[in-house]
Coordinates of C-alpha atoms and ligand atoms in Angstrom, one line a residue:
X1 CA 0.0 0.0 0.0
X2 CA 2.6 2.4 1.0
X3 CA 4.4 1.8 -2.1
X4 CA 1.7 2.2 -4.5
X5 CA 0.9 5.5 -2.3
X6 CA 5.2 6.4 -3.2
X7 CA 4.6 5.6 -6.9
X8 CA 1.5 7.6 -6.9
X9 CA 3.4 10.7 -5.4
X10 CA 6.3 10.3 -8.0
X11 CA 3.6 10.0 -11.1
X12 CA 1.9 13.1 -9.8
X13 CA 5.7 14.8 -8.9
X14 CA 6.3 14.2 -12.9
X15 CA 3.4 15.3 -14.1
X16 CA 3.7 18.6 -12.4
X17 CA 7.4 19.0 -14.0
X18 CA 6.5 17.7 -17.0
X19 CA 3.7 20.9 -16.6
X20 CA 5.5 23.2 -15.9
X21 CA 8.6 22.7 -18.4
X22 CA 5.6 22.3 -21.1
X23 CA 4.6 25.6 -20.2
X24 CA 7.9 27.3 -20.8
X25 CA 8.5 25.4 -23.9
X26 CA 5.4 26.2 -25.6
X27 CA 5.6 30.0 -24.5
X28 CA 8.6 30.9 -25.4
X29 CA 8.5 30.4 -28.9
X30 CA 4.6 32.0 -29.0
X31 CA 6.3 35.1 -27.3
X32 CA 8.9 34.9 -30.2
X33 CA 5.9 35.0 -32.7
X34 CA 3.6 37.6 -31.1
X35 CA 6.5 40.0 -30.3
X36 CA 8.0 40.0 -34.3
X37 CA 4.1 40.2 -35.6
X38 CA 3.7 43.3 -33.7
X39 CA 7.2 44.8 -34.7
X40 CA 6.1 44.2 -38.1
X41 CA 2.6 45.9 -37.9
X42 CA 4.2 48.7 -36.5
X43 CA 6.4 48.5 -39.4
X44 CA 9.7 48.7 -38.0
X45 CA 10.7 46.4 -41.1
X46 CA 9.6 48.7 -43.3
X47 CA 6.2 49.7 -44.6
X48 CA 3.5 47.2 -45.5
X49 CA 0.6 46.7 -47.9
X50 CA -2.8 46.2 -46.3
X51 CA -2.9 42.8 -46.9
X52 CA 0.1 42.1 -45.3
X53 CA -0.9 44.0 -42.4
X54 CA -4.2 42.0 -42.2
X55 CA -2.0 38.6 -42.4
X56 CA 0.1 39.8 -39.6
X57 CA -2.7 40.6 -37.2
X58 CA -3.9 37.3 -38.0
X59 CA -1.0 35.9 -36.6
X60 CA -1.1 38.2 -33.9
X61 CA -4.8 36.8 -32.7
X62 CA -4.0 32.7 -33.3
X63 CA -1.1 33.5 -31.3
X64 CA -2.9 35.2 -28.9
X65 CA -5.4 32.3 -28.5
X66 CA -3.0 30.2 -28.6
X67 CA -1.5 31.7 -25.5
X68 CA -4.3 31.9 -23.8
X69 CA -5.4 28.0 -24.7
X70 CA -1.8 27.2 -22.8
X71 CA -2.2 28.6 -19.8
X72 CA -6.0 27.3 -19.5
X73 CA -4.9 24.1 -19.9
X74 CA -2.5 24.7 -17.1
X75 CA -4.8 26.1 -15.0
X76 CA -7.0 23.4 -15.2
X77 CA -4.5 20.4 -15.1
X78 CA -2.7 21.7 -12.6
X79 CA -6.2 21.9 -10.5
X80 CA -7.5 18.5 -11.4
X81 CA -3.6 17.4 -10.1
X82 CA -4.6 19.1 -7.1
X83 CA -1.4 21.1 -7.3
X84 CA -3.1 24.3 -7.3
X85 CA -2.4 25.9 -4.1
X86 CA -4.5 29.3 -3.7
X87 CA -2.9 32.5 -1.5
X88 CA -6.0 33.1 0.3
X89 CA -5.9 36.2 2.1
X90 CA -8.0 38.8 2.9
X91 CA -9.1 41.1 0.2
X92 CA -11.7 44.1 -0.9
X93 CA -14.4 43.1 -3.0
X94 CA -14.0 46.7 -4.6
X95 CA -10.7 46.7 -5.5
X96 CA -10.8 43.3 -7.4
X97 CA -14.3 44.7 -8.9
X98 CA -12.4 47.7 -10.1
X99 CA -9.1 45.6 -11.3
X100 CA -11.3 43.0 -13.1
X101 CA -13.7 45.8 -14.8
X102 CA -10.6 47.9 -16.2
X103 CA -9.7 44.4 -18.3
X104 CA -12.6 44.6 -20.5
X105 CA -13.5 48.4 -20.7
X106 CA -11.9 48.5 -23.9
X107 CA -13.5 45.2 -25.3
X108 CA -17.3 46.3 -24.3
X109 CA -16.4 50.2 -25.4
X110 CA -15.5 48.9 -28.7
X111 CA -19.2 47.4 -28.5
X112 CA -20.6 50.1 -27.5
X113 CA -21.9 48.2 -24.2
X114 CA -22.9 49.8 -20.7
X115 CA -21.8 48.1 -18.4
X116 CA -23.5 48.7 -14.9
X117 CA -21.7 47.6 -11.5
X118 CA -22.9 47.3 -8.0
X119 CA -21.4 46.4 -4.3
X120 CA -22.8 45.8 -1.3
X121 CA -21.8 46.8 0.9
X122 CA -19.2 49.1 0.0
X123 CA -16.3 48.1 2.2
X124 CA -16.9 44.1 1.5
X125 CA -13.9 41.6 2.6
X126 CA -13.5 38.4 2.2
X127 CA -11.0 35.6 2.5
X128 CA -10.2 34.6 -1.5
X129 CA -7.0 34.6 -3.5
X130 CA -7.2 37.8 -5.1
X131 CA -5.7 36.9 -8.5
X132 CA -7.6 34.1 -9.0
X133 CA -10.8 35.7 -8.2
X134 CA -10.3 38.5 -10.1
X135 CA -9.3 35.5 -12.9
X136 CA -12.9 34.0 -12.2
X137 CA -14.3 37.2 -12.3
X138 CA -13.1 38.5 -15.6
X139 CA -13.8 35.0 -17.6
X140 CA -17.5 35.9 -16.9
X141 CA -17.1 39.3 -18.1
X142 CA -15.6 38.8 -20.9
X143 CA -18.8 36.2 -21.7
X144 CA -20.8 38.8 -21.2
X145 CA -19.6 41.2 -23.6
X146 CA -18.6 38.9 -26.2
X147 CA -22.3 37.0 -26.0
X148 CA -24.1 40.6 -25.9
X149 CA -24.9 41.9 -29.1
X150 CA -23.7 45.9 -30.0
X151 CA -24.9 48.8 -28.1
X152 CA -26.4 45.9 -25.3
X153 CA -25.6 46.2 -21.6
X154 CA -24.5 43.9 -19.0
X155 CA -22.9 44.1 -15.3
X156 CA -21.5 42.7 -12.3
X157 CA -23.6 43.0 -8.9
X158 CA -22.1 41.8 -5.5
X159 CA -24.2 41.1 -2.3
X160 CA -22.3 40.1 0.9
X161 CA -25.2 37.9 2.2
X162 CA -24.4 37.5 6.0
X163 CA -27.4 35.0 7.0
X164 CA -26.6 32.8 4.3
X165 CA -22.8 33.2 5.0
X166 CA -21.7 33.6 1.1
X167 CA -20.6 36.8 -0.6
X168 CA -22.2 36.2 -3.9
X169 CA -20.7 37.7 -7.0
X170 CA -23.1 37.9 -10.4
X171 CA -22.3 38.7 -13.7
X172 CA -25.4 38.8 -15.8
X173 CA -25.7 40.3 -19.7
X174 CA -28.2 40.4 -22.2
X175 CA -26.9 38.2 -24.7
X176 CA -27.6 35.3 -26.7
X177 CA -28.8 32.9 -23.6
X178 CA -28.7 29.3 -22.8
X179 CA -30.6 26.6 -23.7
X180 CA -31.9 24.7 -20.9
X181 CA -30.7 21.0 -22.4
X182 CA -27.3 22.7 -23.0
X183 CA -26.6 23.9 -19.1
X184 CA -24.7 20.1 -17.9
X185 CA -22.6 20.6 -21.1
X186 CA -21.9 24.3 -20.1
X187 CA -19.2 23.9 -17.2
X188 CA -17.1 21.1 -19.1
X189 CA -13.7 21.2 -20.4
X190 CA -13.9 22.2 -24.4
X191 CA -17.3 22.0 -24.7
X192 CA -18.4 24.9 -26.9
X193 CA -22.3 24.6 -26.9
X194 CA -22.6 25.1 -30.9
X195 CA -19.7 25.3 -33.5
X196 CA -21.2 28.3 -35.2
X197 CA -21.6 30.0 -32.2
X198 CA -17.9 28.9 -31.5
X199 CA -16.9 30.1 -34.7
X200 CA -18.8 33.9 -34.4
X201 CA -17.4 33.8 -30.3
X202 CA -13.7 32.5 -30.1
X203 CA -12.6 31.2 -26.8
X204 CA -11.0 28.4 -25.4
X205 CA -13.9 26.1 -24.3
X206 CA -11.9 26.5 -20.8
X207 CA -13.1 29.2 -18.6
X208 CA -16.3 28.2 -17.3
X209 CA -14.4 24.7 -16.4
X210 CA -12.1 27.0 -14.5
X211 CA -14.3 29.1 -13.1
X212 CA -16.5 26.4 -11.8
X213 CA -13.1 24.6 -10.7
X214 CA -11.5 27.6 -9.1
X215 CA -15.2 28.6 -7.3
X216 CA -14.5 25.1 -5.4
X217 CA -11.5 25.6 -4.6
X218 CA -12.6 28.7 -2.6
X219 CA -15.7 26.3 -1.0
X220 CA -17.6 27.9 -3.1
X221 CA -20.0 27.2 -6.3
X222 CA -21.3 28.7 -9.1
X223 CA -25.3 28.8 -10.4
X224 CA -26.4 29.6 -13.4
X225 CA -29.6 31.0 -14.9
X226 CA -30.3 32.3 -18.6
X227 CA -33.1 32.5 -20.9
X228 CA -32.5 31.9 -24.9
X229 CA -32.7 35.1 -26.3
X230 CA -32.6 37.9 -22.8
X231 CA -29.4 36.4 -21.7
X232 CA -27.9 35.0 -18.7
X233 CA -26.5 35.6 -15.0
X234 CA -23.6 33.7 -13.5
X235 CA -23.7 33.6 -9.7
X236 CA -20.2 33.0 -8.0
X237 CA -20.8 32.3 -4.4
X238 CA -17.9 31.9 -2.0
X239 CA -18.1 31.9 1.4
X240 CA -17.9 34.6 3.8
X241 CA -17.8 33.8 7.3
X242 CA -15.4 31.5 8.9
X243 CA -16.7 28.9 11.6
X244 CA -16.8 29.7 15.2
X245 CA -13.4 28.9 17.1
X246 CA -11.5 28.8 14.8
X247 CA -8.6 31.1 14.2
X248 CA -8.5 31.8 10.4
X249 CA -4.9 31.7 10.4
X250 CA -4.7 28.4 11.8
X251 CA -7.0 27.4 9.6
X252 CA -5.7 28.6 6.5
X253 CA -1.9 27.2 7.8
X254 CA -3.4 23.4 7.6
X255 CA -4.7 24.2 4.8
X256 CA -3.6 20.8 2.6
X257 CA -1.8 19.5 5.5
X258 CA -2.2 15.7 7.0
X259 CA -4.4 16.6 10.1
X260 CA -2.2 15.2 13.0
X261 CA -3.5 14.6 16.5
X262 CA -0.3 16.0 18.0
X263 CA -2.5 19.3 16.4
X264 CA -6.1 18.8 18.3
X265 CA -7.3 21.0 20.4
X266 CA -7.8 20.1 24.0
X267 CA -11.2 20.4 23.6
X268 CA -11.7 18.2 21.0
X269 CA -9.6 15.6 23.2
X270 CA -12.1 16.0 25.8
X271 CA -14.6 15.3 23.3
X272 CA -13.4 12.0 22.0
X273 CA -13.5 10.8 25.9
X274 CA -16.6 10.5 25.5
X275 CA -19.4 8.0 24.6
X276 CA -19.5 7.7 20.3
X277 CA -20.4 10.7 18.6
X278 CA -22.0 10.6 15.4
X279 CA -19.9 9.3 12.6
X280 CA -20.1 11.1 9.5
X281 CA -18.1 10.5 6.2
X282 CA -17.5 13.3 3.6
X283 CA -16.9 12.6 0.3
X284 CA -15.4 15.8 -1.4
X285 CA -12.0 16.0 -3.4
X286 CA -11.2 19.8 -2.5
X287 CA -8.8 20.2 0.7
X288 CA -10.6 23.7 1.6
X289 CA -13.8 22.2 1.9
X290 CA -12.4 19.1 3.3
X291 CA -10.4 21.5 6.1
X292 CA -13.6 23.8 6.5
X293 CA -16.3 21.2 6.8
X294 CA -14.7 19.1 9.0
X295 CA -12.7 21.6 11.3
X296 CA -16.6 22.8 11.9
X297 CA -19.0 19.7 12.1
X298 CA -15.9 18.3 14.8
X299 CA -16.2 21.4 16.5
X300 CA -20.0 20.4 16.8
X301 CA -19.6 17.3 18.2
X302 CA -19.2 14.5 15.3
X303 CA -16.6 12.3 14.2
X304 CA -15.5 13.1 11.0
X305 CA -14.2 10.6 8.1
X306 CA -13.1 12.1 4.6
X307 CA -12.8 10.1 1.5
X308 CA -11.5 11.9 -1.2
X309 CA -12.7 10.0 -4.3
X310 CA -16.1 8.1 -5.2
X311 CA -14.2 4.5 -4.8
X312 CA -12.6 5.5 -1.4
X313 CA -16.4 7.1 -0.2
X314 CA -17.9 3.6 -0.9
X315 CA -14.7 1.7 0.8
X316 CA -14.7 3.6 3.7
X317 CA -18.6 3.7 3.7
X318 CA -18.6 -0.5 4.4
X319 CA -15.4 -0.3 6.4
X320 CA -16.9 2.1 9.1
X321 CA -20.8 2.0 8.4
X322 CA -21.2 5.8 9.1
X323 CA -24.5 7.4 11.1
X324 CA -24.7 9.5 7.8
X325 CA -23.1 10.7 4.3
X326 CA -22.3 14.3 2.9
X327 CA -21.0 13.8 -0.5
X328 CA -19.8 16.3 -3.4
X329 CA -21.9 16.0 -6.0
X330 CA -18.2 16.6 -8.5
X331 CA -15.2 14.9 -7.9
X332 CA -13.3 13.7 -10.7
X333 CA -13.3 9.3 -11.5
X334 CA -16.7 8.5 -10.5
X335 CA -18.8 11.7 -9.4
X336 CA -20.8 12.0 -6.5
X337 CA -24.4 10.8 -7.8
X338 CA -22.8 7.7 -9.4
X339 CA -21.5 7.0 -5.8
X340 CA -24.5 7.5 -4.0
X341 CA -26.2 5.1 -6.5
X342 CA -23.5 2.6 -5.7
X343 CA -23.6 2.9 -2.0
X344 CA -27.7 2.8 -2.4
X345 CA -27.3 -0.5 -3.7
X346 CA -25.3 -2.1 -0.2
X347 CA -27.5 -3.7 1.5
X348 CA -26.1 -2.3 4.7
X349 CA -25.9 1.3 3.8
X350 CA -29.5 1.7 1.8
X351 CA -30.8 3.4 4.8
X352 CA -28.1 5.4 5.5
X353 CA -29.1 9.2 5.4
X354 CA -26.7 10.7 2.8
X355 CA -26.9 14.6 1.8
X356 CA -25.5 15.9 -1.4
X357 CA -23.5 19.0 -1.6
X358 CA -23.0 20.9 -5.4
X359 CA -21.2 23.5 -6.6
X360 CA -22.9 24.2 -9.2
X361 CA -26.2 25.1 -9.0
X362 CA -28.7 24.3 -12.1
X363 CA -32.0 23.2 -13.0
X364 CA -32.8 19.8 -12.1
X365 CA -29.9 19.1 -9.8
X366 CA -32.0 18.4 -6.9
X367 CA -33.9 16.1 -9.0
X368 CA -30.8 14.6 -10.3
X369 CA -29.4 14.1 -6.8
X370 CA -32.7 12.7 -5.0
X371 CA -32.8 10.2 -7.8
X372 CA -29.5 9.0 -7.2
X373 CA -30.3 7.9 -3.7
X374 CA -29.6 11.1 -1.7
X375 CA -31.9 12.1 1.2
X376 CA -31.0 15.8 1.0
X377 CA -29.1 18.5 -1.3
X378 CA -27.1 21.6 -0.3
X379 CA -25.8 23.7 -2.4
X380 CA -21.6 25.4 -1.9
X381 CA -20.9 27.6 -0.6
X382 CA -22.7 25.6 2.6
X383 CA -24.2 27.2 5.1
X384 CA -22.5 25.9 8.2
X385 CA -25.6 27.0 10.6
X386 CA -27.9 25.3 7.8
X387 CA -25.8 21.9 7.0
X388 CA -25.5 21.3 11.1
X389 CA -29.5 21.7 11.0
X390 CA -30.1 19.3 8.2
X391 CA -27.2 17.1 9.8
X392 CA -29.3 17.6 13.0
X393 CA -32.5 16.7 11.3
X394 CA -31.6 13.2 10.1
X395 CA -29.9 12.0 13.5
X396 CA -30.0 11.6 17.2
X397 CA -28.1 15.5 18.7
X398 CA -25.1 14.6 19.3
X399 CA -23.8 15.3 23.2
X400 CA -23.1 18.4 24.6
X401 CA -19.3 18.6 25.5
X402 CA -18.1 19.3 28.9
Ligands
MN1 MN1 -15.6 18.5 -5.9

C-alpha cells in the first residue's frame, strides 16, 4: 500500500514538471511570434501593404489564442492534479471589482456596451486569493460582452449575504442565452455549446471549467440562470464567514496539510473521551472544503471521516458503516451521484441518510441528486448554521461537550 501511495506521489511529482517545463516550452516560442508580428505591424521592417498588415494581425490573434489556450490548460490540469495551491488572504471586493472591470473596458467600449456595476456593501472583505478571483471574475465578463450583441448592456452586482454566509458575485448580460438541455454541457472542459456560435465567439472552451473549478476551490459554487434570447446571469458564491473557534490563520496554515493529532485542540480531546459521537463520512476532493467542513461539524460534536474520491467514499462507507453521508456532487473518477447510487445499492448502507453538496447550481440538480439515492441536497458555498441543521434533522443531537 505504502508503495503504491510512493509511486503515486512520484507520477503526480512528474506530471507537475513535466507541466510546468511544457509551459515554458510552448511560451517561449509564442512570445517569439507575437512580439516579431507586432514589430512588423508597426512597421519597423519597413512599410506594408494592407494585406500584409491584415495577415500579420492574424498571426497576432491565433497567437494570442494560442497563449491563452496554454495557460488554461495549465490552470485546469494543474487543478485537477490538485497542485493548485490558492494565497488566500484577505481582500476588498471593490478593489478586485475595479481591477477586473478595467480588463474589459476596452473590449465592451468597442461594443458600444454599458456596463453597470454594483457592491454591497461598500467596504466588502473576504477571505479569497485575489488573483484568481479577479481571474474567475473576468472569464464571466468577458462572456458577457462577447455574448451581448452591439450597443447591449451587461454588469457585475455583489451582495455580501451574512445570514446565508456567502458573498455572492453575479455577472449577468443580455446576450444570446442558454438553452436549458445545454446547461450540464456548459461547465465542461472544451465544450463549446454550438460550432457556429464557436466560430462567431472564439474562446477556449476552458473558462467556465475553471471558473466552476476555481469557485470550489474557494468552497464555493457557481449557479447559473439564462433564458434563450434575454441572456444570462452567472452567480459566483464563496463563502464569507469563517466557523466559530476557529482562528482563520490556523485554519488557513493546515490548509492541505495531513491533520495530526499532535494538532487537536484540548477540547476536541475531551470530546473524544466521551461516549460515540455521530460518525459522518465526507466525500469531497477539494482540501478547503475538506479543512472547512470538518474543522466545523468536529467542533459540533461528530466524528468526521473524509474520503477523497467516489471509490474510497464507498470503501470507507462499508469499512466504518457511518450514522450518515455528505457527499460532493463533483469529484473527478466517479462523481458524486454515481456514488450514492453505488452505496444505495449495499444492503447495509440503503438506509443510510446521505446529503449531497454541489457547486454548481442548475436546473434539475435536486432532481438529479434525489434520484441517485440522496436524502437531502445543499448547495456550496454551505451554510454551516444550515448543514449542522439538516445534519441535525436526520440523527440523534449529538452530546453536549463538557
Ligand atoms: Mn468537488
Amino acid at each position: 500500500m505504502s508503495a503504491a501511495n510512493a509511486a503515486l506521489a512520484r507520477a503526480t511529482r512528474l506530471k507537475d514538471e513535466f507541466l510546468a517545463s511544457m509551459s515554458h516550452e510552448l511560451r517561449t516560442p509564442l512570445t517569439g511570434i507575437l512580439a516579431f508580428a507586432q514589430a512588423l505591424q508597426k512597421q519597423i521592417y519597413g512599410p506594408l501593404t494592407e494585406k500584409q498588415l491584415n495577415s500579420l494581425k492574424s498571426i497576432e490573434d491565433s497567437g494570442k489564442h494560442l497563449l491563452e489556450l496554454i495557460n488554461d490548460i495549465l490552470d485546469l490540469s494543474k487543478i485537477e492534479a490538485g497542485m493548485m495551491e490558492l494565497e488566500i488572504g484577505l481582500v476588498s471586493a471593490e478593489e478586485i471589482c475595479q481591477a477586473s472591470l478595467r480588463l474589459i473596458k476596452q473590449m465592451a467600449q468597442a461594443k458600444r456596451q454599458d456596463v453597470a456595476y454594483r457592491l454591497s456593501p461598500l467596504d466588502l472583505r473576504l477571505l479569497a486569493d485575489n488573483r484568481r478571483l479577479k481571474q474567475m471574475l473576468v472569464n464571466l465578463l468577458s462572456n458577457a460582452v462577447k455574448f451581448t450583441p452591439e450597443g447591449g448592456s451587461l454588469g457585475l452586482e455583489v451582495e455580501g449575504d451574512s445570514r446565508q454566509e456567502a458573498v455572492r458575485f453575479t455577472v449577468w448580460d443580455t446576450g444570446v442565452g442558454i438553452a436549458g438541455e445545454d446547461m450540464p454541457r456548459l461547465f465542461q472542459s472544451f465544450v463549446q455549446l454550438d460550432s457556429r456560435l464557436s466560430r462567431r465567439y472564439a474562446g477556449t472552451g476552458l473558462g467556465l471549467a475553471l471558473v466552476r473549478r476555481m469557485a470550489e476551490l474557494h468552497g464555493g459554487g457557481v449557479a447559473v440562470e439564462s433564458e434563450v434570447g434575454k441572456g444570462s446571469r452567472f452567480t459566483i458564491a464563496l463563502p464569507w464567514n469563517l466557523p466559530p473557534r476557529i482562528d482563520p490563520a490556523d485554519r488557513l496554515a493546515q490548509r492541505g496539510a495531513p491533520r495530526s493529532a499532535g494538532g487537536d485542540h484540548p477540547m476536541r480531546l475531551v470530546k473524544l473521551a466521551q461516549a460515540r459521537r455521530p460518525r459522518l463520512l465526507l466525500a469531497e476532493d477539494t482540501e478547503t472544503t475538506i479543512t472547512l467542513l470538518s474543522d466545523y461539524l468536529e467542533a459540533e460534536g461528530y466524528e468526521l471521516i473524509v474520503a477523497r474520491s467516489g471509490s474510497e467514499a464507498i470503501q470507507k462507507a462499508r469499512e466504518v458503516s457511518p450514522d450518515l453521508i455528505l457527499m460532493d456532487v463533483q469529484m473527478p473518477g466517479m462523481d458524486g451521484l454515481e456514488t450514492m447510487q453505488r452505496i444505495r445499492q449495499e444492503s447495509a448502507l440503503a438506509a443510510t441518510p446521505m446529503i449531497a453538496l454541489t457547486a454548481l447550481a442548475m436546473p434539475g440538480d435536486r432532481e438529479r441528486c434525489l434520484a441517485a439515492g440522496a436524502n437531502d441536497y445543499l448547495t456550496k458555498p454551505v451554510n454551516l448554521e444550515g448543514l449542522a441543521q439538516t445534519i441535525r434533522g436526520k440523527l440523534p443531537a449529538p452530546e453536549e461537550g463538557v
